[in-house]
Coordinates of C-alpha atoms in Angstrom, one line a residue:
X1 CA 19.6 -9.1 1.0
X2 CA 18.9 -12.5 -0.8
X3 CA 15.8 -13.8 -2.2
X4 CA 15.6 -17.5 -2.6
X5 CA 13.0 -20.4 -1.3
X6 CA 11.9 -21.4 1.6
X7 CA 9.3 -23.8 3.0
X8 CA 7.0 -21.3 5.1
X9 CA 4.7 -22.5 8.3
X10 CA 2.1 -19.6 7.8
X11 CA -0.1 -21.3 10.4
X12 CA 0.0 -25.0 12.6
X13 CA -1.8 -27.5 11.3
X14 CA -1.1 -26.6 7.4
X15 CA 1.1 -28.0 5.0
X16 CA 4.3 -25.7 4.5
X17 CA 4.2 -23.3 1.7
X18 CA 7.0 -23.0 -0.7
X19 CA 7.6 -19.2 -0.9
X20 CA 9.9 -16.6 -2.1
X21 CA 11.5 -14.5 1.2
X22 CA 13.9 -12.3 1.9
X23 CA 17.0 -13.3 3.5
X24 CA 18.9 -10.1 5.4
X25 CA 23.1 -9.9 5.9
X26 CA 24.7 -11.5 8.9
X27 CA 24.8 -9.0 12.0
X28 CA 27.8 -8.7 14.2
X29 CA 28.5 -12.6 15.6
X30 CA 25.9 -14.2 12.7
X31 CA 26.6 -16.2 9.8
X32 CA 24.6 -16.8 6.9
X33 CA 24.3 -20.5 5.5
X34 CA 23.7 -21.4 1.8
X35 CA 22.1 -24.4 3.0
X36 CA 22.7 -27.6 0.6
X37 CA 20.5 -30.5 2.3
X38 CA 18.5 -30.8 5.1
X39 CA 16.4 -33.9 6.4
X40 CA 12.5 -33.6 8.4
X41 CA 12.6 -34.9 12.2
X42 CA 9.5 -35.3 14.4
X43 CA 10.4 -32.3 16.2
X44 CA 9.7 -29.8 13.0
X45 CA 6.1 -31.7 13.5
X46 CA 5.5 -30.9 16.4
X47 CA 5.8 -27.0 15.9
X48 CA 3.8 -27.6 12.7
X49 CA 1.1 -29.2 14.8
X50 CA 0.4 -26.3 17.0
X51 CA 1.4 -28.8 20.0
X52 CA 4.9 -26.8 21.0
X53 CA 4.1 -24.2 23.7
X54 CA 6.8 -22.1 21.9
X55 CA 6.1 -22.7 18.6
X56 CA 5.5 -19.2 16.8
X57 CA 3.8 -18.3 13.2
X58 CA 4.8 -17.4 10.6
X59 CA 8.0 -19.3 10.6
X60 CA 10.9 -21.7 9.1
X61 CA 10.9 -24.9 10.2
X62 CA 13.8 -27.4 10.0
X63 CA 16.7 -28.3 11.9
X64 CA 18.6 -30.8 10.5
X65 CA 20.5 -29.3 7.5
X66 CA 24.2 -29.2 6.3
X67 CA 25.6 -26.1 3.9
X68 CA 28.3 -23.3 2.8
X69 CA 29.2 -20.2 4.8
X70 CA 28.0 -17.6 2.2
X71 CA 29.0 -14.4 4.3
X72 CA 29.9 -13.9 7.8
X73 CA 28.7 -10.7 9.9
X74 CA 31.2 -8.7 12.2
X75 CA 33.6 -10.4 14.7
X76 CA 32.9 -13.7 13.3
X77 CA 36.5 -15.3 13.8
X78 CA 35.7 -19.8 13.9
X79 CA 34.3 -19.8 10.2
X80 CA 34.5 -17.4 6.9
X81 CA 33.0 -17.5 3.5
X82 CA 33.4 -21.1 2.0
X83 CA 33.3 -23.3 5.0
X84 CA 31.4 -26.4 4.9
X85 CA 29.1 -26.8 8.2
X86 CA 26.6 -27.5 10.2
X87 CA 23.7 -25.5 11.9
X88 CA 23.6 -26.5 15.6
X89 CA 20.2 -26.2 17.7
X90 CA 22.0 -26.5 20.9
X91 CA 24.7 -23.8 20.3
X92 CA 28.0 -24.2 22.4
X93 CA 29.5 -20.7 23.4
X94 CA 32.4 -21.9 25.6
X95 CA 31.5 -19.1 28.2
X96 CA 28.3 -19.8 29.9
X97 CA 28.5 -22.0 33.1
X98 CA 26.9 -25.0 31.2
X99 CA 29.6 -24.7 28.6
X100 CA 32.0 -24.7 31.2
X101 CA 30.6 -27.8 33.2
X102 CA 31.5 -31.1 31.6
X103 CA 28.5 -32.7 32.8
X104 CA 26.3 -31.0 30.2
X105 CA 25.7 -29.6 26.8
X106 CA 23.0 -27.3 27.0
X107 CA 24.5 -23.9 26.5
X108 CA 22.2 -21.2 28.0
X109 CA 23.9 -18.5 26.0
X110 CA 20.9 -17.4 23.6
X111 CA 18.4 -20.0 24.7
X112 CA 15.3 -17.4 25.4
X113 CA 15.6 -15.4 22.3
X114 CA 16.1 -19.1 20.2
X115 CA 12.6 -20.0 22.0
X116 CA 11.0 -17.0 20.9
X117 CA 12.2 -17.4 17.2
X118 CA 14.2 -14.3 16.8
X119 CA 18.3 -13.6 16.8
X120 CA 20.5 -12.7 19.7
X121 CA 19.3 -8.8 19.1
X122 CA 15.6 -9.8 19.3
X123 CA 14.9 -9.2 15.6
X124 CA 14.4 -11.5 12.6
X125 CA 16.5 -12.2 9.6
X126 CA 13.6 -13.1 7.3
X127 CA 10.6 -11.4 5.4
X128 CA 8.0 -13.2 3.2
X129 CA 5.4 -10.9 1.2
X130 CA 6.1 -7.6 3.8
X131 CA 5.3 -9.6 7.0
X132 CA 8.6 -11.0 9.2
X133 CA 9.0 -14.6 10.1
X134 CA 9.9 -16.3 13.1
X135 CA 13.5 -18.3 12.7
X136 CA 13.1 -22.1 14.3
X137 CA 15.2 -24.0 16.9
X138 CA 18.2 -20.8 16.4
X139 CA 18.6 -23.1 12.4
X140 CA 16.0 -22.3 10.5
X141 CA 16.9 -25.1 7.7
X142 CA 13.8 -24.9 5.2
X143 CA 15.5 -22.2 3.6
X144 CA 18.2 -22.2 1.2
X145 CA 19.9 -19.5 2.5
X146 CA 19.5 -18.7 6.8
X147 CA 21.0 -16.7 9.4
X148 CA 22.6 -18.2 12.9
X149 CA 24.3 -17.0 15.6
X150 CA 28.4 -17.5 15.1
X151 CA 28.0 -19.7 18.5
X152 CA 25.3 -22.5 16.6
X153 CA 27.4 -23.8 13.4
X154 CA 30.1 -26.6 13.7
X155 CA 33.1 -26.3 10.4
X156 CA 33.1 -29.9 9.5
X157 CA 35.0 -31.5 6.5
X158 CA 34.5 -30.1 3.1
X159 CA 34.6 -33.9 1.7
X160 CA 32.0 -34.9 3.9
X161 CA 28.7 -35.4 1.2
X162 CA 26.2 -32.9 2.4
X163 CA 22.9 -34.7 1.9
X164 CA 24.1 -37.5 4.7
X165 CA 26.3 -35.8 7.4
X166 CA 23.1 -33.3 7.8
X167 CA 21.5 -36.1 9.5
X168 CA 24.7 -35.2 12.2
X169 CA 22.5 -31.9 13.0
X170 CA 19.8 -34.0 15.2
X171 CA 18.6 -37.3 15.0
X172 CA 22.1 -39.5 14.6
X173 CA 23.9 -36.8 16.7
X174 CA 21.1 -37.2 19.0
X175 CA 20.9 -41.4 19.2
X176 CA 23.9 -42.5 19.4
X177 CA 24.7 -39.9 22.0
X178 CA 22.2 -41.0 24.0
X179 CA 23.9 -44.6 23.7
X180 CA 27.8 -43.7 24.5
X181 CA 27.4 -40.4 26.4
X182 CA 23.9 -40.3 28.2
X183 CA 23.6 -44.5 28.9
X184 CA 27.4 -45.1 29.2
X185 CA 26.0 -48.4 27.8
X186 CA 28.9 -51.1 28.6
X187 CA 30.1 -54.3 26.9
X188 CA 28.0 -57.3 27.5
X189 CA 25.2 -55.3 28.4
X190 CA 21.2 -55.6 27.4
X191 CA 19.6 -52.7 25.7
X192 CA 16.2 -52.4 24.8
X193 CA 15.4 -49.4 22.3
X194 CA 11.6 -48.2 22.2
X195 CA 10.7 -46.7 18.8
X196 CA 12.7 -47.9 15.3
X197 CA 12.8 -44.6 13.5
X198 CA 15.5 -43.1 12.8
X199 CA 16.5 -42.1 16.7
X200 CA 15.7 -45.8 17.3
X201 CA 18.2 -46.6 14.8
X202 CA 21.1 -44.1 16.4
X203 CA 20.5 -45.7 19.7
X204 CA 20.4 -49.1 18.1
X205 CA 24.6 -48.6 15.9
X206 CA 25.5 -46.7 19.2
X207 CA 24.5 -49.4 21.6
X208 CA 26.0 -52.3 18.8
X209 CA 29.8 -49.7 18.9
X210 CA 29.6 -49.9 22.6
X211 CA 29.8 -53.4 22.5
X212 CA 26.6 -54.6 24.0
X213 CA 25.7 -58.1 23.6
X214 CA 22.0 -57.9 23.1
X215 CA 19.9 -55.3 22.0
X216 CA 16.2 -55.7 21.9
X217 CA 14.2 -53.6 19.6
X218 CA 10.5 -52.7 20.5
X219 CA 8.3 -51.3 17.4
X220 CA 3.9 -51.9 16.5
X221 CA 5.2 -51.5 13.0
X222 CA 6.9 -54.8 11.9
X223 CA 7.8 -52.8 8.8
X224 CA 11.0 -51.7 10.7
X225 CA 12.3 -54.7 11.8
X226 CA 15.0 -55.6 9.2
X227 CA 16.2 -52.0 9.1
X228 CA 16.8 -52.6 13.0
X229 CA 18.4 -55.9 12.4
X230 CA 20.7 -54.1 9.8
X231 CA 22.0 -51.5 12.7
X232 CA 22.5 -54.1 15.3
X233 CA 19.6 -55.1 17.0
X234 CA 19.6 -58.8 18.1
X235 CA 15.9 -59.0 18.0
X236 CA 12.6 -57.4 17.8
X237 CA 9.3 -57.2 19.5
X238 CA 6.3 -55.9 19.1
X239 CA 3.8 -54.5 22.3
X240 CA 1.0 -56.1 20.2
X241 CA 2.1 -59.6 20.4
X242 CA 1.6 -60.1 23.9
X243 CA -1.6 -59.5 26.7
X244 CA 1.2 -58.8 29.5
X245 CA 2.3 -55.0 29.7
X246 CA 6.0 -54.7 27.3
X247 CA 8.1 -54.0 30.8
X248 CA 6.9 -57.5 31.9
X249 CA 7.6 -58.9 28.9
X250 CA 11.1 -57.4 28.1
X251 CA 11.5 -58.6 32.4
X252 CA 10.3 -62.2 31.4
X253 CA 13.0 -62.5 28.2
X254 CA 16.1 -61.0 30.2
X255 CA 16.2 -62.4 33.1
X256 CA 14.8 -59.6 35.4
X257 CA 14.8 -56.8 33.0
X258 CA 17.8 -54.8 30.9
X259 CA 20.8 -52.9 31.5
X260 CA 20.1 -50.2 29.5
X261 CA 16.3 -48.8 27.9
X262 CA 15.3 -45.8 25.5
X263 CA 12.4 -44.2 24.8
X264 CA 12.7 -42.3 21.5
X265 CA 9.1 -41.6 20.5
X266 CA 7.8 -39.4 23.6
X267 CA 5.1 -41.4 24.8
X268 CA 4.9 -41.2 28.3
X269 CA 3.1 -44.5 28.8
X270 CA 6.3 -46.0 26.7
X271 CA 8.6 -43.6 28.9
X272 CA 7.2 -45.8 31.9
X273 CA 7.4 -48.9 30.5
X274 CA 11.1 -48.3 29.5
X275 CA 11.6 -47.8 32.9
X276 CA 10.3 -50.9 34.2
X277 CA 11.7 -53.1 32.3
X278 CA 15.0 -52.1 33.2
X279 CA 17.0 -54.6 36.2
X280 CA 16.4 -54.3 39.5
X281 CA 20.0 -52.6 41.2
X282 CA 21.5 -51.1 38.4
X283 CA 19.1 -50.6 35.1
X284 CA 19.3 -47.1 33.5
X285 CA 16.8 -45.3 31.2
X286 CA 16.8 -42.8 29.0
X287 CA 14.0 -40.7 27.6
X288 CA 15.1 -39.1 24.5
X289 CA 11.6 -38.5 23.1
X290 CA 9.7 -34.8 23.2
X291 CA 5.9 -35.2 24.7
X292 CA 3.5 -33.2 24.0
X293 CA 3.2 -29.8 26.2
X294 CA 1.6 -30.6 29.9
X295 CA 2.1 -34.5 30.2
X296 CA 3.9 -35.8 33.0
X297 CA 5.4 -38.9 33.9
X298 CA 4.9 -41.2 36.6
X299 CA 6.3 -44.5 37.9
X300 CA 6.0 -46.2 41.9
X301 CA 8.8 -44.6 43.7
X302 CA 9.7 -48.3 44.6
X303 CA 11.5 -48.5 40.9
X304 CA 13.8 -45.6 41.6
X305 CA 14.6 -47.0 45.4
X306 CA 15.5 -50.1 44.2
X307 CA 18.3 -48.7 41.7
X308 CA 16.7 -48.1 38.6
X309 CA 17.8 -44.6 37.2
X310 CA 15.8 -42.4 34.7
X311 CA 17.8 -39.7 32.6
X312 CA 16.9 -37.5 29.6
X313 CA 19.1 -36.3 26.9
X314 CA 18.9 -33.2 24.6
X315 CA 21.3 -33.8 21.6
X316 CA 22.6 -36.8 22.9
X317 CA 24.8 -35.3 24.9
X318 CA 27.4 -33.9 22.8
X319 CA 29.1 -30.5 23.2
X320 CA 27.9 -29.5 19.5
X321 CA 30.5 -27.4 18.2
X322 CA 33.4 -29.5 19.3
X323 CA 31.9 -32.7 18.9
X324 CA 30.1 -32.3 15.5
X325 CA 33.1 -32.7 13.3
X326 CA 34.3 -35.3 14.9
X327 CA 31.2 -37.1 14.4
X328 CA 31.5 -36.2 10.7
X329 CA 34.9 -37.8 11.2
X330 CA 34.3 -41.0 12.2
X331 CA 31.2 -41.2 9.4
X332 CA 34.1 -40.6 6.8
X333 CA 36.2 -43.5 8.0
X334 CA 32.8 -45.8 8.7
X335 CA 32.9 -45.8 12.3
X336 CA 28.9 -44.6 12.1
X337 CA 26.6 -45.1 9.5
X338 CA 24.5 -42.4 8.0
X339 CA 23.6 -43.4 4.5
X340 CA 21.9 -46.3 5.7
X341 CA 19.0 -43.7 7.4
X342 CA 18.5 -42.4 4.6
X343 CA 15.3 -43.8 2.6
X344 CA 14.0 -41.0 0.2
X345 CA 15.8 -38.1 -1.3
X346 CA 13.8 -35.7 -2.9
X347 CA 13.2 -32.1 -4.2
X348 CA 12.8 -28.8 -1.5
X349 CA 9.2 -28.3 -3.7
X350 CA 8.3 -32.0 -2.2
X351 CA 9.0 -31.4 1.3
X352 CA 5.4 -32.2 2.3
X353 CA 5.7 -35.6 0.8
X354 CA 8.5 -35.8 3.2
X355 CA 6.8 -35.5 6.1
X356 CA 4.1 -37.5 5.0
X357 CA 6.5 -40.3 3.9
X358 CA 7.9 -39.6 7.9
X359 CA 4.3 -40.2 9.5
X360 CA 3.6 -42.9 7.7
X361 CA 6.7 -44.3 9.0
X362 CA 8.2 -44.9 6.0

């Protein structure tokens, strides 16, 4: 068993508590993580908030996180002590018939005991003062050491610097995904990306790599603009400037609407509107945002029987374990960008500061 750190959820709605626990060995297809960096992402947040209809107390948050293998439990055979890798929320076991279909990433091989915060065998791999705690999102990265299944951890290069390519574990995996994958976004095209954070930004360098011509960002806070400008975006707007609804705005400036739209702040209202202002015979969008349990969306019928199409994405589509290290590939000879999302570094002990620098969009 190891003691370290870890940031603790006790309850949702309070700040994280910075606590000594107790990390048990790897069981039989688990692997424990000394984890080096991890980043905060809206999604941690939510849980936090009490809002996730599966979030579960006590527990440890975080899901974006990068580290070394420090042990490895029985029949672990893809990674061993010393490999440099990646905790993967979407795990990818190769056997399950989502693995199997190309048209998808979302293995189903441990999903319900992932939602309920426990391991494969229904137990948990952390204690804090006597009383267990929940694991989060099958990663569990507010920790410095965690347990995860053998099926949710990509090997990626040991050069790669740890404090950037953890970024790979969600939000840039997740946006540029959503770009080349999800959108099949085309050269030429129009995109218009709804939210600048750091999704926003993914969506932003994945639309700019798949060669589209011009790519309208859509943000209240003006703030974000040059960061947006800096990934690729041709222009910004914000909802505020105008009486007229965004979609009839966007509709107005292209010519009868984009190619390509994405929500990434999971709004439903924006979900709509990135809908709408998508063309007439051939627009796609693309909700990559998580709402809040129980909301719904809604559109006239009319826009989907006129050839707009409305997709999601989870993870932007990758087949994590595969596609991970490649990612981390084509960061190490600058295909993507990941340094550029990062604005603060700072110390575990701070990690509230993080999130607040997060909300405050900063």
């Amino acid at each position: 068993v190891i003691k370290c750190k870890a940031a603790v959820a006790w309850e949702a709605g309070k700040p994280l508590s910075i606590e000594e626990v107790e990390v048990a060995p790897p069981k039989a297809h688990e692997v424990r993580i000394k984890i080096i960096a991890t980043a905060v992402c809206h999604t941690d947040a939510y849980t936090l908030s009490g809002a996730d209809p599966e979030g579960c107390f006590p527990v440890i948050l975080g899901h974006e996180g990068a580290g070394i293998v420090e042990s490895v439990g029985e029949g672990v055979t893809k990674v061993q002590k010393g490999d440099t890798v990646i905790p993967l929320y979407i795990p990818q076991c190769g056997e399950c018939k989502f693995c199997k279909n190309p048209k998808t990433n979302l293995c189903q091989k441990i999903r319900i005991t992932q939602g309920k915060g426990i391991m494969p065998d229904g137990t948990s791999r952390f204690t804090c003062k006597g009383k267990q705690i929940y694991h989060f999102m099958g990663t569990s990265t507010f920790s410095e050491y965690t347990v995860v299944a053998d099926i949710s951890v990509a090997k990626i290069d040991a050069a790669a610097p740890l404090d950037k390519v953890c970024l790979l574990g969600c939000g840039v995996s997740t946006g540029y995904g959503a770009a080349v994958n999800t959108a099949k976004v085309e050269p030429g095209s129009t995109c218009a990306v709804f939210g600048l954070g750091g999704v926003g930004l993914a969506v932003i360098m994945g639309c700019k790599i798949a060669g589209a011509s011009r790519i309208i960002g859509i943000d209240m806070n003006k703030d974000k603009y040059a960061k947006a400008k800096e990934f690729g975006a041709t222009e910004c707007i914000s909802p505020q400037d105008s009486k007229k609804p965004i979609q009839e705005v966007l509709v107005e400036m292209t010519d009868g609407g984009v190619d390509y739209s994405f929500e990434c702040i999971g709004n439903v209202g924006v979900m709509r509107a990135a809908l709408e202002a998508c063309h007439k015979g051939w627009g796609v969008s693309v909700i990559i945002g998580v709402a809040a349990a129980g909301q719904e969306i809604s559109t006239r019928p009319f826009q989907l029987v006129t050839g707009r199409t409305w997709k999601g994405t989870a993870f932007g589509g990758w087949k994590s374990v595969e596609s991970v290290p490649k990612l981390v590939t084509e960061y190490m000879s600058k295909k993507i960008k990941i340094d550029e999302f990062v604005t603060h570094t700072l110390p575990f002990d701070k990690i509230n500061e993080a999130f607040e620098l997060m909300h405050s969009g900063k």
